[in-house]
XYZ file of C-alpha atoms in Angstrom:
370
model
C 3.600 -6.324 23.168
C 4.780 -5.030 19.737
C 3.936 -1.493 18.615
C 1.022 -2.536 16.481
C -0.692 -4.390 19.221
C 0.063 -1.544 21.697
C -1.347 0.941 19.217
C -4.660 -1.003 19.014
C -4.856 -1.306 22.777
C -4.308 2.447 23.324
C -6.412 3.589 20.294
C -3.377 5.649 19.167
C -1.774 5.746 15.715
C 1.671 4.060 15.314
C 3.051 7.326 13.920
C 2.131 9.160 17.165
C 3.782 6.475 19.281
C 6.882 6.739 17.231
C 6.847 10.527 17.653
C 6.398 10.154 21.424
C 9.407 7.802 21.434
C 11.553 10.305 19.517
C 10.731 13.200 21.885
C 11.168 11.073 25.015
C 7.548 11.285 26.119
C 6.708 7.543 25.977
C 9.644 5.204 25.150
C 9.187 1.441 24.518
C 10.530 -0.829 27.266
C 12.648 -2.627 24.680
C 13.748 -2.180 21.097
C 15.090 -5.280 19.330
C 18.480 -4.386 17.922
C 18.226 -6.862 15.159
C 14.685 -6.248 13.875
C 14.142 -2.733 15.248
C 10.755 -3.757 16.647
C 9.520 -1.637 19.550
C 8.011 -3.506 22.514
C 5.739 -1.958 25.123
C 4.438 -3.263 28.488
C 0.786 -3.482 29.505
C 1.536 -1.036 32.316
C 2.171 1.622 29.649
C -1.425 1.479 28.476
C -2.477 3.464 31.520
C 0.436 5.990 30.930
C -0.826 6.415 27.361
C -4.397 7.089 28.695
C -3.033 9.743 31.061
C -1.186 11.398 28.186
C -4.391 11.603 26.185
C -6.328 13.080 29.164
C -3.687 15.702 29.714
C -3.676 16.651 26.041
C -7.477 17.029 26.112
C -7.146 19.254 29.172
C -4.884 21.574 27.219
C -1.431 20.687 28.365
C 1.482 20.882 25.933
C 3.620 17.804 25.259
C 6.532 19.385 27.154
C 4.257 19.897 30.209
C 2.981 16.348 29.913
C 6.470 15.023 29.725
C 7.232 16.678 33.048
C 4.063 15.362 34.645
C 4.413 11.700 33.590
C 8.166 11.509 34.227
C 7.747 10.904 37.963
C 10.494 13.387 38.771
C 8.255 16.378 39.643
C 7.423 16.813 43.342
C 3.677 17.048 44.307
C 3.963 20.716 45.196
C 5.275 21.551 41.661
C 2.555 19.356 40.075
C -0.035 21.410 41.989
C 1.538 24.676 40.644
C 1.449 23.375 37.051
C -2.236 22.523 37.363
C -3.045 25.882 39.031
C -1.341 27.707 36.125
C -3.198 25.644 33.531
C -6.526 26.293 35.363
C -5.734 30.069 35.180
C -4.983 29.843 31.482
C -8.243 27.917 30.773
C -10.271 30.493 32.803
C -8.708 33.336 30.742
C -9.570 31.411 27.576
C -13.248 30.943 28.754
C -13.470 34.696 29.455
C -12.093 35.553 26.006
C -14.537 33.044 24.484
C -17.423 34.899 26.068
C -16.085 38.215 24.703
C -15.697 36.740 21.202
C -19.265 35.344 21.333
C -20.579 38.890 22.139
C -18.586 40.334 19.286
C -19.696 37.771 16.743
C -23.326 38.275 17.738
C -22.891 42.015 17.215
C -22.336 42.156 13.473
C -20.979 40.858 10.171
C -17.206 40.855 10.225
C -16.971 39.812 6.586
C -18.414 43.065 5.411
C -15.966 44.689 3.059
C -14.513 48.089 3.998
C -15.613 50.949 1.703
C -12.889 52.579 -0.286
C -13.254 56.257 -1.393
C -11.705 56.083 -4.851
C -10.169 59.133 -6.550
C -12.028 60.576 -9.530
C -9.747 63.351 -10.978
C -10.106 64.724 -14.458
C -7.486 62.912 -16.534
C -8.718 64.244 -19.857
C -6.634 67.358 -19.867
C -4.929 69.183 -22.745
C -1.827 67.548 -24.000
C 1.569 69.268 -23.792
C 4.501 67.464 -25.436
C 7.842 66.496 -23.927
C 9.641 64.464 -26.608
C 12.482 63.243 -24.300
C 10.085 61.074 -22.222
C 8.531 59.233 -25.175
C 9.372 55.512 -25.099
C 9.486 52.577 -22.786
C 10.306 52.966 -19.088
C 11.129 50.192 -16.648
C 9.705 50.304 -13.161
C 12.445 50.283 -10.634
C 10.238 50.283 -7.533
C 7.863 52.168 -5.277
C 9.312 54.029 -2.272
C 8.127 56.150 0.595
C 10.262 59.131 -0.662
C 13.444 60.068 -2.518
C 15.586 59.347 0.516
C 14.285 55.770 0.642
C 15.084 55.356 -3.037
C 18.645 56.589 -2.468
C 18.972 53.950 0.285
C 17.392 51.230 -1.867
C 14.476 50.737 0.527
C 11.591 49.621 -1.731
C 8.053 49.249 -0.545
C 6.556 45.694 -0.842
C 6.091 45.115 -4.583
C 2.413 44.941 -5.316
C 0.182 46.000 -8.201
C 1.910 48.518 -10.404
C 5.278 47.576 -8.997
C 5.264 43.857 -9.697
C 2.906 42.467 -12.342
C 3.417 45.334 -14.807
C 7.138 46.025 -14.927
C 7.144 48.716 -17.558
C 5.183 51.762 -18.717
C 5.060 53.123 -22.189
C 4.839 56.874 -22.858
C 3.250 56.933 -26.294
C 3.550 59.872 -28.775
C 0.990 62.581 -28.290
C -0.153 61.091 -25.000
C -2.007 58.175 -26.747
C -3.913 56.166 -24.140
C -3.143 52.491 -23.733
C -4.571 50.222 -21.030
C -5.015 52.668 -18.067
C -2.108 55.038 -18.951
C -1.622 58.352 -20.730
C 0.495 61.427 -20.076
C 1.173 65.021 -20.675
C 4.232 67.046 -19.728
C 5.051 66.518 -16.050
C 1.941 64.334 -15.385
C 1.274 60.581 -15.576
C -2.443 60.035 -16.057
C -3.981 56.806 -14.734
C -7.593 55.638 -15.188
C -8.277 52.043 -14.240
C -12.061 52.163 -14.401
C -12.450 52.432 -10.630
C -10.312 55.516 -9.953
C -8.596 58.164 -12.016
C -5.677 60.262 -10.925
C -3.186 62.955 -12.160
C 0.283 62.002 -10.844
C 3.022 64.667 -11.151
C 6.498 63.620 -12.096
C 10.006 65.056 -12.585
C 12.788 63.720 -14.831
C 16.431 63.604 -13.786
C 19.466 62.655 -15.929
C 21.870 60.378 -14.155
C 25.009 58.606 -15.313
C 23.054 55.544 -16.595
C 20.254 57.499 -18.291
C 16.985 59.222 -17.456
C 15.064 58.567 -14.261
C 11.452 59.562 -13.690
C 10.135 60.224 -10.123
C 6.343 59.983 -9.999
C 4.345 61.159 -6.970
C 1.967 58.299 -7.178
C -1.534 58.388 -5.805
C -1.613 54.726 -4.939
C -3.791 52.782 -2.468
C -1.783 54.311 0.380
C -2.893 57.760 -0.821
C -6.565 56.656 -0.513
C -5.927 55.797 3.099
C -3.466 58.486 4.307
C -3.522 61.249 1.706
C 0.201 60.786 1.149
C 1.731 59.993 -2.214
C 4.453 57.281 -2.689
C 7.407 57.660 -5.028
C 7.263 55.505 -8.190
C 10.714 55.415 -9.841
C 11.178 54.537 -13.500
C 14.266 54.260 -15.692
C 14.021 54.918 -19.437
C 14.794 51.862 -21.611
C 14.550 53.516 -24.995
C 13.122 56.528 -26.826
C 11.079 54.590 -29.411
C 7.786 55.868 -30.724
C 5.535 52.964 -29.963
C 1.782 52.682 -30.701
C -0.779 51.055 -28.439
C -1.788 48.423 -30.951
C 1.825 47.439 -31.432
C 2.626 46.738 -27.749
C -0.608 44.770 -26.996
C -0.517 41.018 -26.532
C -1.947 39.295 -29.617
C -3.547 35.890 -29.803
C -3.717 33.594 -32.839
C -7.180 34.348 -34.235
C -6.650 32.426 -37.494
C -8.341 29.322 -36.198
C -10.392 27.356 -38.811
C -14.159 27.010 -38.174
C -15.232 23.906 -36.393
C -18.904 23.570 -35.618
C -20.440 23.279 -32.093
C -24.206 22.971 -32.305
C -24.542 23.160 -28.502
C -23.358 26.709 -28.437
C -25.903 28.121 -30.818
C -28.364 30.645 -29.460
C -28.481 33.653 -27.222
C -26.693 33.756 -23.879
C -27.136 36.393 -21.207
C -24.417 37.440 -18.722
C -25.135 36.596 -15.083
C -21.816 36.927 -13.303
C -18.164 37.956 -13.586
C -15.509 35.893 -11.838
C -11.754 35.656 -11.521
C -11.631 31.892 -11.754
C -14.249 29.403 -13.066
C -14.349 27.642 -9.683
C -15.429 30.879 -7.970
C -18.840 30.735 -9.612
C -21.842 29.360 -7.784
C -25.464 29.708 -9.022
C -26.460 30.489 -5.458
C -24.401 33.683 -5.559
C -25.935 35.116 -8.712
C -26.879 38.743 -8.040
C -30.072 39.764 -9.846
C -28.809 43.441 -9.754
C -25.615 42.539 -11.641
C -25.013 45.073 -14.413
C -22.247 43.648 -16.716
C -20.312 45.514 -19.402
C -20.375 42.319 -21.568
C -24.176 41.892 -21.519
C -24.967 39.147 -24.028
C -23.768 37.134 -26.994
C -25.670 35.456 -29.776
C -23.957 32.489 -31.532
C -25.208 32.199 -35.085
C -24.691 29.311 -37.519
C -21.456 29.038 -39.573
C -19.258 30.983 -37.083
C -21.041 34.327 -36.987
C -21.884 36.022 -33.660
C -23.145 39.207 -32.245
C -22.241 40.692 -28.862
C -23.495 43.558 -26.652
C -20.793 45.476 -24.824
C -22.262 48.422 -22.798
C -24.537 50.273 -25.273
C -22.595 49.029 -28.308
C -23.459 45.975 -30.518
C -20.497 44.261 -32.127
C -21.366 42.020 -35.130
C -20.074 40.984 -38.490
C -17.221 38.695 -39.518
C -14.845 41.660 -39.824
C -15.236 42.192 -36.014
C -15.633 38.803 -34.510
C -16.403 35.180 -35.219
C -16.522 31.920 -33.326
C -15.250 28.382 -33.675
C -15.545 25.349 -31.433
C -14.075 26.417 -28.053
C -13.274 30.073 -28.944
C -14.719 33.558 -29.602
C -12.357 35.270 -31.993
C -12.444 38.978 -31.367
C -10.718 40.394 -34.467
C -10.789 44.054 -33.441
C -8.354 43.438 -30.579
C -6.703 40.122 -31.729
C -7.889 38.002 -28.851
C -9.018 34.368 -28.879
C -11.334 34.024 -25.872
C -11.786 30.384 -24.905
C -15.263 29.262 -23.914
C -16.609 26.300 -21.974
C -20.192 25.102 -21.229
C -20.708 23.585 -17.722
C -23.793 21.909 -16.438
C -24.361 23.008 -12.894
C -27.531 21.894 -11.002
C -29.110 20.870 -14.312
C -28.551 24.300 -15.864
C -26.058 25.073 -18.589
C -23.677 27.987 -17.925
C -21.225 29.373 -20.468
C -17.826 30.654 -19.313
C -16.027 32.975 -21.693
C -12.554 34.392 -21.108
C -12.453 38.178 -20.650
C -9.242 39.436 -22.181
C -9.330 43.112 -21.277
C -6.485 45.611 -21.146
C -5.250 43.821 -18.034
C -4.520 40.839 -20.186
C -3.441 42.606 -23.380
C -1.033 45.115 -21.847
C -0.733 44.270 -18.156
C 0.338 40.633 -18.468
C -2.436 39.484 -16.116
C -4.406 36.220 -16.420
C -7.956 36.349 -17.856
C -11.128 36.723 -15.859
C -14.385 35.144 -16.941
C -17.880 36.275 -17.801
C -20.511 33.718 -17.014
C -23.671 33.410 -19.168
C -26.950 31.521 -19.065
C -29.124 30.632 -22.038
C -31.702 33.266 -22.816
C -34.483 30.927 -23.929
C -37.047 33.755 -24.107
C -35.078 35.464 -26.846
C -33.770 32.392 -28.745
C -33.375 33.240 -32.454
C -32.819 29.692 -33.775
């Protein structure tokens, strides 16, 4: 019988039969040299059944190949089955252990991290030679590792953001500031004072920062962040930020009008589910009110931002003039409820080169002003 007929008789896909042929497990009795058709005998149906039974019992294809070849003596066959029985008993024991462990607690509970909260608002002491742009060379365990070129895996500060600016007078930008001999970092979750030294080498200035990275939170040991000075220019925070086109003409969208209240913050739109909305959520971007003719008012923390000089909206975008960002919005109907997704272009986006996150809003019918 041809391979198609044999496949149906054995309840086995043709692709599997071809693979079994290629690995020598179950070869056809004849292959037509002209057409390439594979032909099997009816006797091989029972062989195919044995192969399936042995697979179900946990045998590997190499073990099955031995067993169905007819070349293994009975004593060796008995040893193969005894060994498989031992493996299955060990698996059953491990299964019982895992059941006990899974019944004992929630393994998805996130580990608590003790973030650093050091005072980074310290008096500024100038050091004019370090002003400018510095390229991140890499993060190392220590100076010896740097000399040998043994970088740590590039994550976070070492990969996405490849440069750090030391602005005149220690001006803050994104999460960075500085004073003489200290790199100051405040990312909103932790704040740290990271001591550094500067060394002149043949190709320019190098900075060696004793970085209080995630490793420091776990072990108490700093890593060595190495930077190389690119220039000595006197940049300003507003000049090095990413800027969007905010000169977009007004185009009406009546469906957006009204007040919207923030209910969630997600990295991607698809991460949001109404079932996961946390009633205790305390957002920074609390609400936004879309008024006719492109005006809007937003609440950030305890501050209300309003007026065309600060922000406007047009179909598909909230135009935040104070930081030159055009934040795209989209309304999605989920389970018969409208949710508004607005891009959140924070310092991570403007200076860090990261993608945007999203605030998710729901209509605030109780406070509708239109």
